[in-house]
Amino acid sequence: MFFIFSSMSFDCFKETIELGDTVMLYLGVNSMHALEVQPKIKNKKEEMVENVFQTTYGALKVKDLVGKKYGSKVELSKGWAYVLHPTPELWTLTLPHRTQIIYTPDISMIIFQLEIRSGSIVVEAGTGSGSLSHAMIRCIKPGGHLFTFDFHSHRVSVAQAEFESHSIGQYVTVEQRDVCRDGFGAQLQGKADAVFLDLPHPWEAVACAASVIKESGEFGNIVIL
Ligand SMILES: C[S@@+](CC[C@H](N)C(=O)[O-])C[C@H]1O[C@@H](n2cnc3c(N)ncnc32)[C@H](O)[C@@H]1O
């Protein structure tokens, strides 16, 4: 039997790496990888094999990370690397791209302008690769909630799986929906402190977005011309 372990790496800071953590393997400023600390991984033939991560400085047996201190130096077969604690900023630099993403300088401005804080109810479309979502979740937890929408079913299921595996699934609801056609759902009407649209045609969702914002809420969107 094979177990998938999940621990708290994105939800709170801790000293030591545990099974199930997502860690950032830092080889250099332009070479960083997000690794899930699982002892086994599926190969191309769908067989479970030892999880060995290959880098330009040689191989790393991922299970050997368990018990190492975050921030420490680890040996690779032909060199060394640092293992860093995950943050939304490092996730943005290492996440698997399914779409274009928003990067940290813009994310900071978006969060500041929308006045997103602990306890905020935030609505976002589209979810995309979840780059902005991770940063928003860190701001709103523990009392707030992010409702994020995308019409692409694979992007929805992968984002949901990543939030769960990062132990932040309790702060976010991911829904497959065409927000330009169908809006954001009756249950969110007048509930959101902030709404953010990163869509190809955001103007098509503005009327529906307006209807979910509280009287005192904020609205923002990205328009690419
Ligand atoms: C540029 S990506 C968003 C990237 C995201 N902000 C991030 O930082 O990772 C735009 C997303 O909007 C989704 N999308 C486009 N039109 C949509 C619509 N009408 N309703 C819901 N999602 C839509 C796409 O599937 C895509 O995943």
Coordinates of N, CA and C and ligand atoms in Angstrom, one line a residue:
M1 N 0.8 -1.2 0.0 CA 0.0 0.0 0.0 C 0.9 1.3 0.0
F2 N 0.4 2.3 -0.7 CA 1.2 3.6 -0.8 C 0.4 4.7 -0.2
F3 N 1.0 5.5 0.7 CA 0.3 6.6 1.3 C 0.7 7.9 0.8
I4 N -0.2 8.8 0.5 CA 0.2 10.2 0.2 C 0.1 11.0 1.5
F5 N 1.2 11.6 1.9 CA 1.1 12.4 3.1 C 0.9 13.8 2.8
S6 N 0.1 14.5 3.7 CA -0.1 15.9 3.5 C 0.2 16.6 4.8
S7 N 1.0 17.7 4.8 CA 1.3 18.4 6.0 C 1.0 19.9 5.8
M8 N 1.6 20.7 6.7 CA 1.0 22.0 6.8 C 2.0 23.1 6.1
S9 N 2.7 22.7 5.1 CA 3.8 23.6 4.7 C 3.4 25.0 4.3
F10 N 2.3 25.2 3.6 CA 1.9 26.6 3.2 C 1.0 27.2 4.3
D11 N 0.5 26.5 5.2 CA -0.5 27.1 6.1 C 0.2 27.8 7.3
C12 N 1.3 27.2 7.7 CA 2.1 27.9 8.8 C 3.6 27.5 8.7
F13 N 4.4 28.4 9.3 CA 5.8 28.2 9.2 C 6.2 27.1 10.2
K14 N 7.2 26.3 9.9 CA 7.8 25.3 10.8 C 9.2 25.2 10.5
E15 N 9.9 24.5 11.4 CA 11.3 24.4 11.4 C 11.8 23.3 10.5
T16 N 11.1 22.1 10.5 CA 11.7 20.9 10.0 C 10.8 20.3 8.9
I17 N 11.4 19.8 7.9 CA 10.7 19.2 6.7 C 10.0 17.9 7.1
E18 N 8.7 17.7 6.7 CA 8.0 16.5 7.0 C 7.5 15.9 5.7
L19 N 7.1 14.6 5.7 CA 6.5 14.0 4.5 C 5.3 14.8 4.1
G20 N 5.1 15.0 2.8 CA 3.9 15.7 2.3 C 4.2 17.2 2.1
D21 N 5.2 17.7 2.7 CA 5.5 19.2 2.5 C 5.9 19.4 1.1
T22 N 5.6 20.7 0.7 CA 6.1 21.2 -0.6 C 7.3 22.0 -0.2
V23 N 8.5 21.7 -0.7 CA 9.7 22.5 -0.4 C 10.3 23.1 -1.7
M24 N 11.0 24.2 -1.5 CA 11.6 24.9 -2.6 C 13.1 24.5 -2.6
L25 N 13.5 23.8 -3.7 CA 14.9 23.5 -3.8 C 15.6 24.6 -4.6
Y26 N 16.5 25.3 -3.9 CA 17.1 26.5 -4.4 C 18.5 26.1 -4.8
L27 N 18.7 26.1 -6.2 CA 20.1 25.9 -6.7 C 20.8 27.2 -7.1
G28 N 20.0 28.2 -7.3 CA 20.6 29.5 -7.7 C 19.4 30.4 -8.0
V29 N 19.7 31.7 -8.2 CA 18.6 32.7 -8.3 C 17.7 32.4 -9.5
N30 N 18.3 31.8 -10.5 CA 17.5 31.5 -11.7 C 17.2 30.0 -11.8
S31 N 17.4 29.3 -10.7 CA 17.2 27.8 -10.8 C 16.6 27.3 -9.4
M32 N 15.3 27.2 -9.4 CA 14.6 26.8 -8.2 C 13.5 25.9 -8.6
H33 N 13.2 24.9 -7.8 CA 12.2 23.9 -8.1 C 11.3 23.6 -6.9
A34 N 10.0 23.5 -7.1 CA 9.1 23.1 -6.0 C 9.0 21.6 -6.0
L35 N 9.2 20.9 -4.9 CA 9.2 19.5 -4.8 C 8.2 19.1 -3.7
E36 N 7.4 18.1 -4.0 CA 6.6 17.5 -3.0 C 7.3 16.4 -2.3
V37 N 7.4 16.4 -1.0 CA 8.2 15.4 -0.3 C 7.4 14.1 -0.2
Q38 N 7.5 13.3 -1.2 CA 6.9 12.0 -1.2 C 8.0 11.0 -1.6
P39 N 8.0 9.8 -0.9 CA 9.1 8.9 -1.1 C 9.1 8.2 -2.4
K40 N 7.8 8.1 -3.0 CA 7.7 7.4 -4.3 C 6.9 8.3 -5.2
I41 N 7.1 8.0 -6.5 CA 6.5 8.8 -7.6 C 6.1 7.8 -8.7
K42 N 5.1 8.2 -9.5 CA 4.8 7.3 -10.7 C 5.7 7.6 -11.8
N43 N 6.3 6.5 -12.5 CA 7.1 6.8 -13.7 C 6.1 6.8 -14.9
K44 N 6.7 6.9 -16.1 CA 5.9 7.0 -17.4 C 5.1 5.8 -17.6
K45 N 5.5 4.6 -17.0 CA 4.7 3.4 -17.1 C 3.6 3.3 -16.0
E46 N 3.5 4.4 -15.3 CA 2.5 4.4 -14.1 C 2.9 3.4 -13.0
E47 N 4.2 3.1 -12.9 CA 4.7 2.2 -11.8 C 5.2 3.2 -10.7
M48 N 5.0 2.8 -9.4 CA 5.5 3.6 -8.3 C 7.0 3.2 -8.2
V49 N 7.9 4.3 -8.3 CA 9.3 4.1 -8.1 C 9.9 5.1 -7.1
E50 N 11.1 4.9 -6.7 CA 11.7 5.8 -5.7 C 11.7 7.2 -6.4
N51 N 11.4 8.2 -5.5 CA 11.3 9.6 -6.0 C 12.7 10.2 -6.0
V52 N 13.4 10.2 -7.1 CA 14.7 10.8 -7.2 C 14.7 12.0 -8.2
F53 N 15.0 13.2 -7.6 CA 14.9 14.4 -8.5 C 16.2 14.8 -9.1
Q54 N 16.2 15.0 -10.4 CA 17.5 15.2 -11.1 C 17.7 16.8 -11.2
T55 N 18.9 17.2 -10.9 CA 19.2 18.7 -11.1 C 20.5 18.8 -11.8
T56 N 20.9 20.1 -12.2 CA 22.1 20.3 -12.8 C 23.3 19.9 -11.9
Y57 N 23.1 19.8 -10.6 CA 24.2 19.4 -9.7 C 24.0 18.0 -9.2
G58 N 23.2 17.2 -10.0 CA 23.1 15.8 -9.6 C 21.8 15.5 -9.0
A59 N 21.7 14.2 -8.5 CA 20.4 13.7 -8.1 C 20.2 13.9 -6.6
L60 N 18.9 14.0 -6.2 CA 18.5 14.1 -4.8 C 17.4 13.0 -4.5
K61 N 17.6 12.2 -3.5 CA 16.6 11.3 -3.1 C 15.6 12.1 -2.2
V62 N 14.4 12.3 -2.7 CA 13.5 13.2 -2.1 C 13.2 12.8 -0.6
K63 N 13.1 11.6 -0.4 CA 12.8 11.1 1.0 C 13.9 11.5 2.0
D64 N 15.1 11.8 1.5 CA 16.2 12.2 2.5 C 16.0 13.6 3.0
L65 N 15.0 14.3 2.4 CA 14.7 15.7 3.0 C 14.0 15.7 4.3
V66 N 13.3 14.5 4.6 CA 12.5 14.5 5.8 C 13.5 14.6 7.0
G67 N 13.1 15.5 7.9 CA 13.9 15.8 9.1 C 14.9 16.9 8.9
K68 N 15.2 17.3 7.7 CA 16.2 18.4 7.5 C 15.5 19.7 7.9
K69 N 16.3 20.7 8.3 CA 15.8 22.0 8.7 C 15.5 22.8 7.5
Y70 N 14.4 23.6 7.5 CA 14.2 24.5 6.4 C 15.3 25.6 6.4
G71 N 15.8 25.9 5.2 CA 16.9 26.9 5.1 C 18.3 26.2 5.1
S72 N 18.3 24.9 5.3 CA 19.6 24.2 5.4 C 20.1 23.8 4.0
K73 N 21.4 23.5 4.0 CA 22.1 23.1 2.8 C 22.0 21.6 2.6
V74 N 21.6 21.0 1.5 CA 21.5 19.6 1.3 C 22.5 19.1 0.2
E75 N 23.0 17.9 0.4 CA 23.9 17.4 -0.6 C 23.2 16.8 -1.8
L76 N 23.7 17.1 -3.0 CA 23.2 16.4 -4.2 C 24.4 15.5 -4.7
S77 N 24.2 14.7 -5.7 CA 25.2 13.7 -6.0 C 26.5 14.5 -6.6
K78 N 26.2 15.7 -7.2 CA 27.4 16.4 -7.7 C 27.5 17.9 -7.2
G79 N 26.9 18.1 -6.0 CA 27.0 19.5 -5.5 C 26.0 19.6 -4.3
W80 N 25.4 20.8 -4.2 CA 24.5 21.1 -3.1 C 23.5 22.1 -3.4
A81 N 22.4 22.2 -2.6 CA 21.4 23.1 -2.8 C 20.8 23.5 -1.4
Y82 N 20.0 24.6 -1.4 CA 19.3 24.9 -0.2 C 17.9 24.5 -0.3
V83 N 17.3 24.0 0.9 CA 15.8 23.7 0.9 C 15.1 24.8 1.7
L84 N 14.3 25.5 0.9 CA 13.6 26.7 1.5 C 12.1 26.4 1.8
H85 N 11.6 27.1 2.8 CA 10.2 27.0 3.2 C 9.4 27.6 2.0
P86 N 8.2 27.0 1.7 CA 7.4 27.5 0.6 C 6.7 28.8 1.1
T87 N 6.6 29.7 0.1 CA 5.8 31.0 0.3 C 5.1 31.2 -1.0
P88 N 4.0 32.0 -1.0 CA 3.4 32.3 -2.3 C 4.3 32.9 -3.3
E89 N 5.3 33.7 -2.8 CA 6.3 34.3 -3.8 C 7.1 33.2 -4.5
L90 N 7.6 32.3 -3.7 CA 8.4 31.2 -4.3 C 7.6 30.3 -5.1
W91 N 6.3 30.1 -4.7 CA 5.4 29.2 -5.5 C 5.2 29.9 -6.9
T92 N 5.0 31.2 -6.9 CA 4.8 31.9 -8.2 C 6.0 31.7 -9.1
L93 N 7.2 31.6 -8.5 CA 8.4 31.4 -9.4 C 8.6 30.0 -9.8
T94 N 7.9 29.0 -9.2 CA 8.2 27.6 -9.5 C 7.0 26.8 -10.0
L95 N 5.8 27.4 -9.9 CA 4.6 26.6 -10.2 C 4.5 26.1 -11.6
P96 N 3.9 25.0 -11.8 CA 3.7 24.5 -13.2 C 2.7 25.4 -13.9
H97 N 3.1 26.0 -15.0 CA 2.3 27.0 -15.7 C 1.3 26.3 -16.6
R98 N 0.0 26.6 -16.3 CA -1.1 26.2 -17.2 C -1.6 27.3 -18.0
T99 N -1.3 28.5 -17.5 CA -1.7 29.8 -18.2 C -0.6 30.8 -18.0
Q100 N -0.9 32.0 -18.5 CA -0.1 33.2 -18.1 C -0.4 33.4 -16.6
I101 N 0.5 34.0 -15.9 CA 0.3 34.2 -14.4 C 0.6 35.6 -14.0
I102 N 0.1 36.0 -12.9 CA 0.4 37.3 -12.3 C 1.6 37.1 -11.4
Y103 N 2.6 38.0 -11.5 CA 3.8 37.9 -10.7 C 3.8 38.8 -9.4
T104 N 4.7 38.6 -8.5 CA 4.6 39.2 -7.2 C 4.5 40.8 -7.2
P105 N 5.3 41.5 -8.0 CA 5.2 43.0 -8.0 C 3.7 43.4 -8.2
D106 N 3.1 42.8 -9.2 CA 1.7 43.2 -9.5 C 0.7 42.6 -8.4
I107 N 1.0 41.4 -7.9 CA 0.2 40.9 -6.9 C 0.2 41.8 -5.7
S108 N 1.3 42.3 -5.3 CA 1.4 43.2 -4.1 C 0.5 44.4 -4.3
M109 N 0.5 45.0 -5.5 CA -0.2 46.2 -5.8 C -1.7 45.8 -5.8
I110 N -2.1 44.7 -6.4 CA -3.5 44.3 -6.4 C -4.1 44.1 -5.0
I111 N -3.3 43.4 -4.2 CA -3.7 43.1 -2.8 C -3.9 44.5 -2.0
F112 N -2.9 45.4 -2.2 CA -2.9 46.7 -1.6 C -4.1 47.5 -2.0
Q113 N -4.3 47.6 -3.3 CA -5.4 48.4 -3.9 C -6.8 47.9 -3.5
L114 N -6.9 46.5 -3.4 CA -8.2 45.9 -3.1 C -8.4 45.8 -1.6
E115 N -7.4 46.3 -0.8 CA -7.5 46.3 0.7 C -7.9 44.9 1.2
I116 N -7.2 43.9 0.6 CA -7.5 42.5 1.1 C -6.7 42.3 2.4
R117 N -7.4 41.7 3.3 CA -6.7 41.5 4.7 C -7.3 40.2 5.3
S118 N -6.8 39.9 6.5 CA -7.3 38.7 7.2 C -8.8 38.9 7.4
G119 N -9.6 37.9 7.0 CA -11.0 37.9 7.2 C -11.8 38.3 6.0
S120 N -11.1 38.8 4.9 CA -11.8 39.3 3.7 C -12.4 38.1 3.0
I121 N -13.6 38.4 2.3 CA -14.2 37.5 1.4 C -13.9 38.0 0.0
V122 N -13.2 37.2 -0.8 CA -12.6 37.6 -2.1 C -13.2 36.7 -3.2
V123 N -13.5 37.3 -4.3 CA -14.0 36.6 -5.5 C -12.9 36.8 -6.6
E124 N -12.5 35.8 -7.2 CA -11.5 35.9 -8.3 C -11.9 35.0 -9.5
A125 N -11.7 35.6 -10.7 CA -11.8 34.8 -12.0 C -10.8 35.4 -13.0
G126 N -10.1 34.5 -13.8 CA -10.1 33.1 -13.6 C -8.9 32.7 -12.7
T127 N -9.1 31.4 -12.2 CA -8.1 30.8 -11.3 C -6.8 30.7 -12.0
G128 N -6.8 30.2 -13.3 CA -5.6 30.1 -14.1 C -4.7 29.0 -13.4
S129 N -3.4 29.5 -13.1 CA -2.4 28.6 -12.5 C -2.4 28.7 -11.0
G130 N -3.2 29.6 -10.4 CA -3.3 29.7 -9.0 C -2.2 30.6 -8.4
S131 N -1.5 31.4 -9.2 CA -0.5 32.2 -8.6 C -1.0 33.3 -7.7
L132 N -2.0 34.1 -8.3 CA -2.6 35.1 -7.4 C -3.4 34.5 -6.3
S133 N -4.0 33.4 -6.5 CA -4.9 32.7 -5.5 C -4.0 32.4 -4.2
H134 N -2.8 31.9 -4.4 CA -2.0 31.5 -3.2 C -1.7 32.8 -2.4
A135 N -1.4 33.9 -3.0 CA -1.0 35.1 -2.3 C -2.3 35.6 -1.6
M136 N -3.4 35.6 -2.3 CA -4.7 36.1 -1.6 C -5.0 35.2 -0.4
I137 N -4.9 33.9 -0.5 CA -5.2 33.0 0.6 C -4.4 33.3 1.8
R138 N -3.1 33.6 1.6 CA -2.2 33.9 2.8 C -2.8 35.2 3.5
C139 N -3.3 36.2 2.7 CA -3.8 37.4 3.3 C -5.1 37.2 4.1
I140 N -6.0 36.4 3.5 CA -7.3 36.3 4.1 C -7.5 35.4 5.2
K141 N -6.6 34.4 5.3 CA -6.7 33.4 6.4 C -6.4 34.0 7.8
P142 N -6.9 33.5 8.8 CA -7.7 32.2 8.9 C -9.2 32.5 8.8
G143 N -9.7 33.7 8.9 CA -11.1 33.9 9.0 C -11.8 34.2 7.6
G144 N -11.0 34.5 6.6 CA -11.6 34.9 5.3 C -11.8 33.7 4.4
H145 N -12.3 34.0 3.2 CA -12.4 32.9 2.2 C -12.2 33.5 0.8
L146 N -11.6 32.6 -0.1 CA -11.5 33.0 -1.5 C -12.4 32.1 -2.3
F147 N -13.2 32.7 -3.1 CA -14.1 32.0 -4.1 C -13.4 32.2 -5.5
T148 N -12.9 31.2 -6.1 CA -12.2 31.4 -7.3 C -12.8 30.5 -8.4
F149 N -13.0 31.2 -9.6 CA -13.8 30.5 -10.7 C -12.9 30.4 -12.0
D150 N -13.1 29.3 -12.7 CA -12.5 29.2 -14.0 C -13.4 28.3 -14.9
F151 N -13.5 28.6 -16.2 CA -14.4 27.8 -17.0 C -13.7 26.5 -17.5
H152 N -12.4 26.4 -17.3 CA -11.6 25.3 -17.8 C -11.5 24.2 -16.8
S153 N -12.1 23.0 -17.1 CA -12.2 22.0 -16.0 C -10.9 21.4 -15.5
H154 N -9.9 21.2 -16.4 CA -8.6 20.7 -16.0 C -7.9 21.7 -15.0
R155 N -8.0 23.0 -15.4 CA -7.4 24.0 -14.5 C -8.1 24.1 -13.1
V156 N -9.4 23.9 -13.1 CA -10.1 23.8 -11.8 C -9.6 22.6 -11.0
S157 N -9.6 21.5 -11.6 CA -9.2 20.3 -10.8 C -7.8 20.3 -10.3
V158 N -6.9 20.8 -11.2 CA -5.5 20.9 -10.8 C -5.3 21.9 -9.6
A159 N -5.9 23.1 -9.8 CA -5.8 24.1 -8.7 C -6.4 23.6 -7.4
Q160 N -7.5 22.9 -7.5 CA -8.1 22.3 -6.3 C -7.1 21.3 -5.6
A161 N -6.5 20.5 -6.4 CA -5.6 19.5 -5.9 C -4.4 20.2 -5.3
E162 N -3.9 21.2 -5.9 CA -2.7 21.9 -5.3 C -3.1 22.6 -4.0
F163 N -4.3 23.2 -3.9 CA -4.7 23.9 -2.6 C -4.8 22.8 -1.5
E164 N -5.3 21.7 -1.9 CA -5.4 20.6 -0.9 C -4.0 20.1 -0.5
S165 N -3.2 19.9 -1.5 CA -1.9 19.3 -1.1 C -1.0 20.4 -0.4
H166 N -1.3 21.7 -0.5 CA -0.6 22.7 0.3 C -1.3 23.0 1.6
S167 N -2.4 22.2 1.9 CA -3.1 22.4 3.2 C -3.7 23.7 3.3
I168 N -4.2 24.3 2.2 CA -4.9 25.6 2.3 C -6.3 25.5 1.7
G169 N -6.7 24.2 1.4 CA -8.0 24.0 0.8 C -9.2 24.5 1.6
Q170 N -9.0 24.6 2.9 CA -10.1 25.1 3.8 C -10.4 26.6 3.6
Y171 N -9.5 27.3 3.0 CA -9.7 28.7 2.8 C -10.2 29.1 1.4
V172 N -10.4 28.1 0.6 CA -10.8 28.4 -0.8 C -11.8 27.5 -1.4
T173 N -12.7 28.1 -2.2 CA -13.7 27.2 -3.0 C -13.4 27.5 -4.4
V174 N -13.1 26.4 -5.1 CA -12.8 26.5 -6.6 C -14.0 26.0 -7.3
E175 N -14.5 26.7 -8.3 CA -15.7 26.3 -9.0 C -15.5 26.5 -10.5
Q176 N -16.0 25.5 -11.3 CA -15.9 25.6 -12.7 C -17.2 26.3 -13.2
R177 N -16.9 27.5 -13.8 CA -18.1 28.3 -14.2 C -17.6 29.4 -15.3
D178 N -18.4 29.6 -16.3 CA -18.1 30.7 -17.2 C -18.8 32.0 -16.6
V179 N -17.9 32.8 -16.0 CA -18.5 33.9 -15.2 C -19.0 35.0 -16.1
C180 N -18.6 35.1 -17.3 CA -19.1 36.1 -18.3 C -20.5 35.7 -18.6
R181 N -20.8 34.4 -18.8 CA -22.1 33.9 -19.2 C -23.1 33.8 -18.0
D182 N -22.5 33.2 -16.9 CA -23.3 32.7 -15.8 C -23.1 33.5 -14.4
G183 N -22.3 34.4 -14.4 CA -22.0 35.2 -13.2 C -21.4 34.3 -12.1
F184 N -21.5 34.7 -10.8 CA -20.8 34.1 -9.7 C -21.7 33.3 -8.8
G185 N -23.0 33.2 -9.1 CA -23.9 32.4 -8.3 C -24.6 33.3 -7.2
A186 N -25.8 32.8 -6.9 CA -26.7 33.6 -6.1 C -26.2 33.8 -4.7
Q187 N -25.5 32.7 -4.2 CA -25.0 32.8 -2.8 C -24.0 33.8 -2.5
L188 N -23.3 34.4 -3.5 CA -22.3 35.4 -3.3 C -22.8 36.8 -3.5
Q189 N -24.1 37.0 -3.8 CA -24.6 38.3 -4.1 C -24.4 39.2 -2.9
G190 N -23.7 40.3 -3.0 CA -23.6 41.3 -2.0 C -22.6 40.9 -0.8
K191 N -21.8 39.8 -1.1 CA -21.0 39.2 0.0 C -19.5 39.6 0.0
A192 N -19.0 40.0 -1.2 CA -17.6 40.0 -1.3 C -17.0 41.4 -0.9
D193 N -15.9 41.3 -0.2 CA -15.1 42.6 0.1 C -14.4 43.0 -1.1
A194 N -14.0 42.1 -1.9 CA -13.2 42.4 -3.1 C -13.4 41.4 -4.2
V195 N -13.4 41.9 -5.5 CA -13.5 41.0 -6.6 C -12.3 41.4 -7.6
F196 N -11.7 40.3 -8.1 CA -10.6 40.6 -9.1 C -10.8 39.7 -10.3
L197 N -10.7 40.3 -11.5 CA -10.9 39.6 -12.7 C -9.6 39.6 -13.5
D198 N -9.1 38.4 -13.9 CA -8.0 38.3 -14.8 C -8.5 37.4 -15.9
L199 N -9.2 38.0 -16.8 CA -9.9 37.3 -17.9 C -9.5 38.0 -19.2
P200 N -9.7 37.2 -20.3 CA -9.4 37.9 -21.6 C -10.4 39.0 -21.9
H201 N -11.7 38.9 -21.5 CA -12.7 40.0 -21.7 C -13.4 40.3 -20.4
P202 N -12.6 41.0 -19.5 CA -13.2 41.2 -18.2 C -14.4 42.1 -18.2
W203 N -14.6 43.0 -19.2 CA -15.7 43.8 -19.3 C -17.0 43.0 -19.4
E204 N -16.9 41.8 -19.9 CA -18.2 41.0 -20.0 C -18.7 40.5 -18.6
A205 N -17.8 40.6 -17.6 CA -18.2 40.1 -16.3 C -18.4 41.2 -15.3
V206 N -18.2 42.5 -15.7 CA -18.3 43.6 -14.8 C -19.7 43.7 -14.1
A207 N -20.7 43.5 -14.9 CA -22.1 43.7 -14.2 C -22.3 42.7 -13.2
C208 N -21.9 41.4 -13.5 CA -22.1 40.3 -12.5 C -21.1 40.6 -11.3
A209 N -19.9 41.0 -11.6 CA -18.9 41.3 -10.5 C -19.5 42.4 -9.6
A210 N -20.1 43.4 -10.1 CA -20.6 44.5 -9.3 C -21.7 43.9 -8.3
S211 N -22.5 42.9 -8.8 CA -23.6 42.5 -7.9 C -23.1 41.6 -6.8
V212 N -21.8 41.1 -6.8 CA -21.4 40.3 -5.6 C -20.6 41.2 -4.6
I213 N -20.3 42.4 -5.0 CA -19.5 43.3 -4.0 C -20.4 43.9 -3.0
K214 N -19.9 43.8 -1.7 CA -20.6 44.6 -0.6 C -20.6 46.0 -1.0
E215 N -21.4 46.8 -0.3 CA -21.5 48.2 -0.5 C -20.1 48.9 -0.3
S216 N -19.4 48.4 0.7 CA -18.0 49.0 1.0 C -16.9 48.3 0.3
G217 N -17.2 47.4 -0.7 CA -16.2 46.5 -1.3 C -15.4 47.2 -2.4
E218 N -14.4 46.4 -2.9 CA -13.5 47.0 -3.9 C -13.5 46.1 -5.1
F219 N -13.2 46.7 -6.3 CA -13.2 45.9 -7.6 C -11.9 46.2 -8.3
G220 N -11.3 45.2 -8.9 CA -10.1 45.4 -9.7 C -10.1 44.4 -10.9
N221 N -9.4 44.8 -11.9 CA -9.2 43.8 -13.0 C -8.0 44.2 -13.8
I222 N -7.6 43.2 -14.6 CA -6.4 43.4 -15.5 C -6.9 43.5 -16.9
V223 N -6.6 44.5 -17.6 CA -7.0 44.6 -19.0 C -5.7 44.6 -19.8
I224 N -5.6 43.6 -20.7 CA -4.4 43.5 -21.6 C -4.7 44.1 -22.9
L225 N -4.1 45.2 -23.3 CA -4.4 45.8 -24.6 C -3.4 45.4 -25.7
Ligands
LIG1 C1 -4.4 34.6 -17.4 S1 -5.3 33.2 -16.6 C2 -5.4 33.7 -14.9 C3 -4.1 33.6 -14.2 C4 -4.2 33.8 -12.7 N1 -4.5 35.1 -12.4 C5 -2.8 33.4 -12.1 O1 -2.2 34.3 -11.5 O2 -2.4 32.2 -12.1 C6 -7.0 33.5 -17.2 C7 -7.9 32.3 -16.8 O3 -9.2 32.8 -17.1 C8 -10.0 31.7 -17.5 N2 -11.2 32.2 -18.2 C9 -11.2 32.9 -19.4 N3 -12.5 33.2 -19.6 C10 -13.3 32.8 -18.6 C11 -14.6 32.9 -18.3 N4 -15.5 33.5 -19.1 N5 -15.1 32.4 -17.1 C12 -14.2 31.8 -16.2 N6 -12.9 31.7 -16.5 C13 -12.4 32.2 -17.6 C14 -9.0 30.9 -18.4 O4 -9.4 29.5 -18.5 C15 -7.7 31.1 -17.7 O5 -7.4 30.0 -16.8

